[in-house]
PDB file of C-alpha atoms in Angstrom:
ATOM      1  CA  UNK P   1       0.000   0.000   0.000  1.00  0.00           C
ATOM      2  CA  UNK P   2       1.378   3.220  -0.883  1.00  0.00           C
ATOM      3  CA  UNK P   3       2.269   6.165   1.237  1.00  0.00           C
ATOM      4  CA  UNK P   4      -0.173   9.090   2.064  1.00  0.00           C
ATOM      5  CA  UNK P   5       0.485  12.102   1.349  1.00  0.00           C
ATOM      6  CA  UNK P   6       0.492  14.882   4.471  1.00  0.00           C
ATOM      7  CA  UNK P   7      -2.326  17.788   4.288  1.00  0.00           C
ATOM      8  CA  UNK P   8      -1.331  20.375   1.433  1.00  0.00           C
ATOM      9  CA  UNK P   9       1.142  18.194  -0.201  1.00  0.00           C
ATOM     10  CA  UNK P  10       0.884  18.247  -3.822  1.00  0.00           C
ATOM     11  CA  UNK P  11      -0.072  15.460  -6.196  1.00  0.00           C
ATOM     12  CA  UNK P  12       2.793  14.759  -8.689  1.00  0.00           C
ATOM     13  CA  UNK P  13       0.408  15.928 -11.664  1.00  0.00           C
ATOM     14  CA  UNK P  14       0.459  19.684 -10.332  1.00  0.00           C
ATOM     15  CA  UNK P  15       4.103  20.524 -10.252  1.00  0.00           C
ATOM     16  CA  UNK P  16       2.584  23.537 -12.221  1.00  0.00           C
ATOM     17  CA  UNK P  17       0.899  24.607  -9.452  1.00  0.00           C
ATOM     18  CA  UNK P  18       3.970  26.504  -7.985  1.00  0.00           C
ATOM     19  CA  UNK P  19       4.430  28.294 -10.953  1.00  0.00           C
ATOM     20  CA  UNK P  20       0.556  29.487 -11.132  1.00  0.00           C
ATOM     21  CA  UNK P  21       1.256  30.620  -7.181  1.00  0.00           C
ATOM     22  CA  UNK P  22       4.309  32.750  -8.024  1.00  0.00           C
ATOM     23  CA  UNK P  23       2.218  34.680 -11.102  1.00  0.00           C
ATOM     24  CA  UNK P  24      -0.734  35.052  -8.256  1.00  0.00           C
ATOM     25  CA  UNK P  25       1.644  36.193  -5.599  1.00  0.00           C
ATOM     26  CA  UNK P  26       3.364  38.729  -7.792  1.00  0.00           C
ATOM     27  CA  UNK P  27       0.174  40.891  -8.896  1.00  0.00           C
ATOM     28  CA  UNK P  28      -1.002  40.640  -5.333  1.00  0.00           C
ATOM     29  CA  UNK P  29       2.307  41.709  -3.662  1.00  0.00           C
ATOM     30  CA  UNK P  30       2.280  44.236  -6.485  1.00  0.00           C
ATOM     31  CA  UNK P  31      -1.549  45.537  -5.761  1.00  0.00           C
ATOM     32  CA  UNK P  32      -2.077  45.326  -2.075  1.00  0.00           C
ATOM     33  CA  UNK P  33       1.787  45.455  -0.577  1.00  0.00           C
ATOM     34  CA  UNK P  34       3.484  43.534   1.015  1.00  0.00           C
ATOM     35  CA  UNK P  35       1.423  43.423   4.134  1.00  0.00           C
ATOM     36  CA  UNK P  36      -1.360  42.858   3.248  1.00  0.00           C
ATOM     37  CA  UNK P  37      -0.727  39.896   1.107  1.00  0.00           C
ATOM     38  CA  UNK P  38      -1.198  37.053   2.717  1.00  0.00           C
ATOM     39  CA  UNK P  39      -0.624  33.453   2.401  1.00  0.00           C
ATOM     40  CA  UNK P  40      -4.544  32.337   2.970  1.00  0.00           C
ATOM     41  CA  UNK P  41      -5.391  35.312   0.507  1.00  0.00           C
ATOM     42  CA  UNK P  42      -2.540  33.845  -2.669  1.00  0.00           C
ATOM     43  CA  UNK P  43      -3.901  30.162  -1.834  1.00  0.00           C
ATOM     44  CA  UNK P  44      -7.716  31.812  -2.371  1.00  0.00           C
ATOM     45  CA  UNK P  45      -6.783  33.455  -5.606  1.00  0.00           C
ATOM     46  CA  UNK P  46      -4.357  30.009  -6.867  1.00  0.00           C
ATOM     47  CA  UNK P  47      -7.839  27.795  -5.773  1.00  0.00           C
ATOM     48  CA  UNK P  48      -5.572  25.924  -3.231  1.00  0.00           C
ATOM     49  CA  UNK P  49      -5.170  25.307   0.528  1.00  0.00           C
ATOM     50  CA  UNK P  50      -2.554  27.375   1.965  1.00  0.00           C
ATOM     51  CA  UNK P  51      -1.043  24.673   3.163  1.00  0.00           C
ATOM     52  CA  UNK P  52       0.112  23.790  -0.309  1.00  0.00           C
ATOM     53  CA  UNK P  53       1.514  27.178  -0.288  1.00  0.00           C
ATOM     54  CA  UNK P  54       3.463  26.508   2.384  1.00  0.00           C
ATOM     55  CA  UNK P  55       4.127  23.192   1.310  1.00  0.00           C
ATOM     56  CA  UNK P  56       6.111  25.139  -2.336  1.00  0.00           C
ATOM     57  CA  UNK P  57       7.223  28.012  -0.196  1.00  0.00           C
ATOM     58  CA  UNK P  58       7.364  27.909   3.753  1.00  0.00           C
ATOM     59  CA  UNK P  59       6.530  31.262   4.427  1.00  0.00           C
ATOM     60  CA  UNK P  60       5.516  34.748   2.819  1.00  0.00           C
ATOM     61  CA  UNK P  61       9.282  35.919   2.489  1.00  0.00           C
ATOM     62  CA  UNK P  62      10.500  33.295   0.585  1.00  0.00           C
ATOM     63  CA  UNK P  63       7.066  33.243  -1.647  1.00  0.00           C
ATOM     64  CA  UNK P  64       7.797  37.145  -2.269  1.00  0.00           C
ATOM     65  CA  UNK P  65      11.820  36.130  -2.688  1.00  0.00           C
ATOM     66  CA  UNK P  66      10.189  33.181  -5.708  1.00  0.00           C
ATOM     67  CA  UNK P  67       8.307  36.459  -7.373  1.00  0.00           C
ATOM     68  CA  UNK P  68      11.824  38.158  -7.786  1.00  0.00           C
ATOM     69  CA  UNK P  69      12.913  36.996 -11.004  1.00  0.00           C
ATOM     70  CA  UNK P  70      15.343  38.600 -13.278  1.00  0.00           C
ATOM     71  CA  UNK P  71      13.281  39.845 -16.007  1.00  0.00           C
ATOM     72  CA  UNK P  72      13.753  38.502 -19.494  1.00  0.00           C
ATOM     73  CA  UNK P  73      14.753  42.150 -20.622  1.00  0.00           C
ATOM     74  CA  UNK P  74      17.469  42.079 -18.316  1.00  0.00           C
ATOM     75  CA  UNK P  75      19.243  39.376 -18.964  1.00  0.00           C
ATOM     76  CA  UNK P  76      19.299  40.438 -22.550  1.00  0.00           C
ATOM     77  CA  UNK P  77      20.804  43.711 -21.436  1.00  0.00           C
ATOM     78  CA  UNK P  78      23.150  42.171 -19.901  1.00  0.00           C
ATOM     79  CA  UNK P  79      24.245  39.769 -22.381  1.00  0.00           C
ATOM     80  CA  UNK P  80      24.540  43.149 -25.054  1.00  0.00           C
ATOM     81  CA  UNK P  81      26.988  44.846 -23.012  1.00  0.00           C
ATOM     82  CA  UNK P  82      29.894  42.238 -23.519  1.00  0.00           C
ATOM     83  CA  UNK P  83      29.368  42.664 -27.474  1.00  0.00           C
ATOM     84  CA  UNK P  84      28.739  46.356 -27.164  1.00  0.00           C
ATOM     85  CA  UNK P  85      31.491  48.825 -27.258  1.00  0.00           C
ATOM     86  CA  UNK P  86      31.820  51.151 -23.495  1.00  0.00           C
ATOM     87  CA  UNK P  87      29.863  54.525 -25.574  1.00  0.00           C
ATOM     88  CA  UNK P  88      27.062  52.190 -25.740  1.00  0.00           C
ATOM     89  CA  UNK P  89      26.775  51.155 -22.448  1.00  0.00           C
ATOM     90  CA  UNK P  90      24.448  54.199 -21.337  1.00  0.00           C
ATOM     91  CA  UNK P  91      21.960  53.917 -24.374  1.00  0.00           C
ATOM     92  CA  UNK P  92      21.441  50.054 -23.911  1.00  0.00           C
ATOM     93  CA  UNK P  93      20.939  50.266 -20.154  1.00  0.00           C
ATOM     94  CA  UNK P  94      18.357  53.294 -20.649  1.00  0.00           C
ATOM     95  CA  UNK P  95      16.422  51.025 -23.453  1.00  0.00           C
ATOM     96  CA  UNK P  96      16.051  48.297 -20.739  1.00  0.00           C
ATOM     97  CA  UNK P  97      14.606  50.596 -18.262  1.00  0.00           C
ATOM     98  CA  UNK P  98      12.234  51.785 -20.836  1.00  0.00           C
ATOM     99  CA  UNK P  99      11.147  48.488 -21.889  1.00  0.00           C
ATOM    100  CA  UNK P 100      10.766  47.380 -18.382  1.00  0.00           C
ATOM    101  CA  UNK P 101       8.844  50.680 -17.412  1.00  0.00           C
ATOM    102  CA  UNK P 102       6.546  50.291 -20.324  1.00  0.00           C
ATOM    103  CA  UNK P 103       4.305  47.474 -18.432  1.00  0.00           C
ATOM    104  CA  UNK P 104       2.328  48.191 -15.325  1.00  0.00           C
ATOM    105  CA  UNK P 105       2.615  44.732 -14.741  1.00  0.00           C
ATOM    106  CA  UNK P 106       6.067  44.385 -15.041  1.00  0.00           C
ATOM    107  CA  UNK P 107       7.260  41.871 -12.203  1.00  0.00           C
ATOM    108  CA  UNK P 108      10.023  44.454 -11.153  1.00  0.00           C
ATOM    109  CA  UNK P 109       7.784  47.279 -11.192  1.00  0.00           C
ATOM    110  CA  UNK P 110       5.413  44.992  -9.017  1.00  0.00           C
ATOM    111  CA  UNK P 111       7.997  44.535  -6.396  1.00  0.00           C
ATOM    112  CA  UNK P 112       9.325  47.967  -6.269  1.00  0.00           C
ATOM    113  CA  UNK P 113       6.098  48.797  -5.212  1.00  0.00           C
ATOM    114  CA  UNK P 114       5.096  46.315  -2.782  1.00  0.00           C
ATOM    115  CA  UNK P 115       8.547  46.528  -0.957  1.00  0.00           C
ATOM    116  CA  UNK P 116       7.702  50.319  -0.748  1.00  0.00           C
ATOM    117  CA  UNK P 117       5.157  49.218   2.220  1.00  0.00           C
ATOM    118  CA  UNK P 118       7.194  46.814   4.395  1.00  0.00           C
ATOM    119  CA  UNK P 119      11.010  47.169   5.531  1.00  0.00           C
ATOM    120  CA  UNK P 120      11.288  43.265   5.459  1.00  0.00           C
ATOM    121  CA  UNK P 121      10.145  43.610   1.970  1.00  0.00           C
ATOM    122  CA  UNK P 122      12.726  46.344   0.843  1.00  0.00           C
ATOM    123  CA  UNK P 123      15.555  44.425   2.808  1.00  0.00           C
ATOM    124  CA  UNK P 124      14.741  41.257   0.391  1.00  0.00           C
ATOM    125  CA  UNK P 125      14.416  43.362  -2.810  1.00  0.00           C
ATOM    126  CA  UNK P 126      17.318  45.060  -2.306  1.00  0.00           C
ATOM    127  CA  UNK P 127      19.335  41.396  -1.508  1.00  0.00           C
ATOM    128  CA  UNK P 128      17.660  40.644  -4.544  1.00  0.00           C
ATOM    129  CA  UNK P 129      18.615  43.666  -6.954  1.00  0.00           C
ATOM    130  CA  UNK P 130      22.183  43.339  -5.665  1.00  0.00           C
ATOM    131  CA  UNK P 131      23.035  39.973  -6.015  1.00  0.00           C
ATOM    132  CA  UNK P 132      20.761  39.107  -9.075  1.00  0.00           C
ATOM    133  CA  UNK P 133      20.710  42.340 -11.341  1.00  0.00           C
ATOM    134  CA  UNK P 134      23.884  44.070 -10.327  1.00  0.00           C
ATOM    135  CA  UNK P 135      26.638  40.792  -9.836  1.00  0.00           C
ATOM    136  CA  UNK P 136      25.231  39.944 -13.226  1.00  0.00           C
ATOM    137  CA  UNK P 137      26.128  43.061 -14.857  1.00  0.00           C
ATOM    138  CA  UNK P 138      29.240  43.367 -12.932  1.00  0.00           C
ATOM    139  CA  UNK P 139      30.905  40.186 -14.882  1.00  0.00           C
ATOM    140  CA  UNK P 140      29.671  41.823 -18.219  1.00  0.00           C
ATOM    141  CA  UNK P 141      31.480  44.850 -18.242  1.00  0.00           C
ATOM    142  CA  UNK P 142      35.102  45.614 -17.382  1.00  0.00           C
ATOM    143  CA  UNK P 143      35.510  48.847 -15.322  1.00  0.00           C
ATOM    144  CA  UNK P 144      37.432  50.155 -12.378  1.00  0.00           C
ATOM    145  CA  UNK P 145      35.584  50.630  -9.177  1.00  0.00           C
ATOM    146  CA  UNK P 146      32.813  48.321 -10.427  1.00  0.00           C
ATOM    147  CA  UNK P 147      30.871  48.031  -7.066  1.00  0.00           C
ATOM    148  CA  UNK P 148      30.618  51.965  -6.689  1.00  0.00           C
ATOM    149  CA  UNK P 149      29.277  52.362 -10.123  1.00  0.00           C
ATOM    150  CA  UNK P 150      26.731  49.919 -10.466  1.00  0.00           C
ATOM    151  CA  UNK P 151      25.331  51.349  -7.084  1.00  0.00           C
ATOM    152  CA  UNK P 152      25.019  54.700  -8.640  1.00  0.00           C
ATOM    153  CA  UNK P 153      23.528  53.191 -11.797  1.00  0.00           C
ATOM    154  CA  UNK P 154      21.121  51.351  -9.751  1.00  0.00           C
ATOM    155  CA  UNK P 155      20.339  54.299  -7.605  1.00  0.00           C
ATOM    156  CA  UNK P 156      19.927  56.392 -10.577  1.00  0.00           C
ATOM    157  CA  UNK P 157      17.575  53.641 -12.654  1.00  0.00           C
ATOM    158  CA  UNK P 158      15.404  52.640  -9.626  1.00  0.00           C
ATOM    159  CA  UNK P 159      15.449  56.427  -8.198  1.00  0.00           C
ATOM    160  CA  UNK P 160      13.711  57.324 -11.796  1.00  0.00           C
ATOM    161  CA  UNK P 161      11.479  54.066 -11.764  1.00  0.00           C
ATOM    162  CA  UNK P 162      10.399  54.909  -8.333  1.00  0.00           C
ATOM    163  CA  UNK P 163       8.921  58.100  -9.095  1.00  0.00           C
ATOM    164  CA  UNK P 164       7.916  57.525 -12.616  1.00  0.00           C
ATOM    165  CA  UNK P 165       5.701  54.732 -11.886  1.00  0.00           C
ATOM    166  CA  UNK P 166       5.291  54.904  -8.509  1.00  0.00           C
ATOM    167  CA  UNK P 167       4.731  58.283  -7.405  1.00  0.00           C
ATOM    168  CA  UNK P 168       3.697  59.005 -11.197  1.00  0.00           C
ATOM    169  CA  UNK P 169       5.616  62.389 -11.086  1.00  0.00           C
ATOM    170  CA  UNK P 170       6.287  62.320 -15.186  1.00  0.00           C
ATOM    171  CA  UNK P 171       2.985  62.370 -15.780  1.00  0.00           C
ATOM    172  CA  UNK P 172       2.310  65.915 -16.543  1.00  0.00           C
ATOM    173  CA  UNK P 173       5.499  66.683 -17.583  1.00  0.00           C
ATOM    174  CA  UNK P 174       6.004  68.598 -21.216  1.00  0.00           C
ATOM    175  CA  UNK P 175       9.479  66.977 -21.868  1.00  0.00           C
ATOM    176  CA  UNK P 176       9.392  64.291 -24.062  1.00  0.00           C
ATOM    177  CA  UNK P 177      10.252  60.739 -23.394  1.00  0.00           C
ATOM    178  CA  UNK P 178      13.446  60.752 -25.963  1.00  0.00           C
ATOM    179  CA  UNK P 179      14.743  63.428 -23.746  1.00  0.00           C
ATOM    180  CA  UNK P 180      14.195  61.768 -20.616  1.00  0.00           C
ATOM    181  CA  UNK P 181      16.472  58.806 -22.234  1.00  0.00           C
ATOM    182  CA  UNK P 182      19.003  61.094 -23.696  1.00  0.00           C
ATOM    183  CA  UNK P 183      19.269  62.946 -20.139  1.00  0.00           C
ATOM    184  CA  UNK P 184      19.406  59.097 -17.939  1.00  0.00           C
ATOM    185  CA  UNK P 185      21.629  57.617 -21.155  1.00  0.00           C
ATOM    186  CA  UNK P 186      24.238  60.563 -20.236  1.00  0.00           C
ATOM    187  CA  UNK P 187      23.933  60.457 -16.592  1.00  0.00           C
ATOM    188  CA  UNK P 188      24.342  56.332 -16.550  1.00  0.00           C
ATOM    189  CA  UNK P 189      27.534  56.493 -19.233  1.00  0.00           C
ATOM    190  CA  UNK P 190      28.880  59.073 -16.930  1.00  0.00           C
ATOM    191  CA  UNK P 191      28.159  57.075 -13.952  1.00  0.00           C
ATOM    192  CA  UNK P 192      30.714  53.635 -15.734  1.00  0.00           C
ATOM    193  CA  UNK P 193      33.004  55.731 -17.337  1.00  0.00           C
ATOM    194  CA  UNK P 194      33.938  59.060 -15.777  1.00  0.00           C
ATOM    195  CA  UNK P 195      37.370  58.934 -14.466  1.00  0.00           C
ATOM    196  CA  UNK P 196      37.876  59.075 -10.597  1.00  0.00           C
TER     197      UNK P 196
END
């Protein structure tokens, strides 16, 4: 006789199941903060106990830590830099941003947001940002005090996410978007290639 399987433990036909979770988690972590999104209230939305939830996951951090994913657009990005010479670097960066910025939905966008509302949150997106975004950059472009610049880059690009999408303070502004990208193109080539 076989072995039965503990409450909230998957059957081996829905190893989809964590990957539905993640996609519910994200818009909700994205919507309603980190807070207020709950494990019973992802497992509602997926159409599963929570105890499957917790069963994939374990707890709410490491569920919002499984929504962090390097976007697609990023990796790309990253991979362009090593073929594209340094004058470059400023104009490819700024086209990622842009591409990234130009879907609400975005995952990144999502968790910029919800780790706006909880200091747990922000502590695991910036891990996150660090380690996943800015280590994989680092080994894709040769400069001198890497770990300075890329911090200044990554102030710069989430600074200008932050209040574009978040706070939405572009949104009556008469200067076009090619001049926003020309100004942040500047500032970020600056930012890898001045001399110090």
């Amino acid at each position: 006789m076989g072995k039965s399987r503990g409450a909230g433990r998957p059957p081996a036909s829905s190893s989809d199941k964590a990957g539905a979770i993640v996609a519910i988690a994200s818009q909700l972590f994205a919507s309603k903060g980190y807070e207020k999104t709950t494990i019973r209230l992802v497992a509602e939305r997926a159409g599963v106990d929570p105890k499957l939830v917790m069963h994939y996951f374990e707890s709410k951090q490491k569920l919002f830590i499984a929504s962090l994913k390097v976007p697609v657009e990023a990796e790309a990005a990253i991979a362009l830099t090593k073929t594209l010479p340094k004058s470059n670097w400023g104009t490819a960066i700024v086209d990622l941003v842009w591409e990234i910025q130009s879907k609400d939905d975005h995952p990144l966008i999502s968790m910029i947001r919800a780790s706006t509302s909880d200091p747990e949150a922000a502590k695991m997106m910036k891990e996150f940002y660090l380690k996943a975004l800015m280590e994989n950059l680092a080994q894709s472009i040769d400069i001198d005090n890497k770990e300075l610049r890329l911090k200044m880059v990554s102030s710069l690009v989430s600074g200008y996410t932050f209040t574009n999408k978040v706070l939405d303070l572009f949104a009556d502004s008469k200067s076009s978007i090619k001049s926003q990208k020309i100004i942040i193109a500047k500032a970020i080539q600056e930012i890898l290639t001045a001399k110090i």
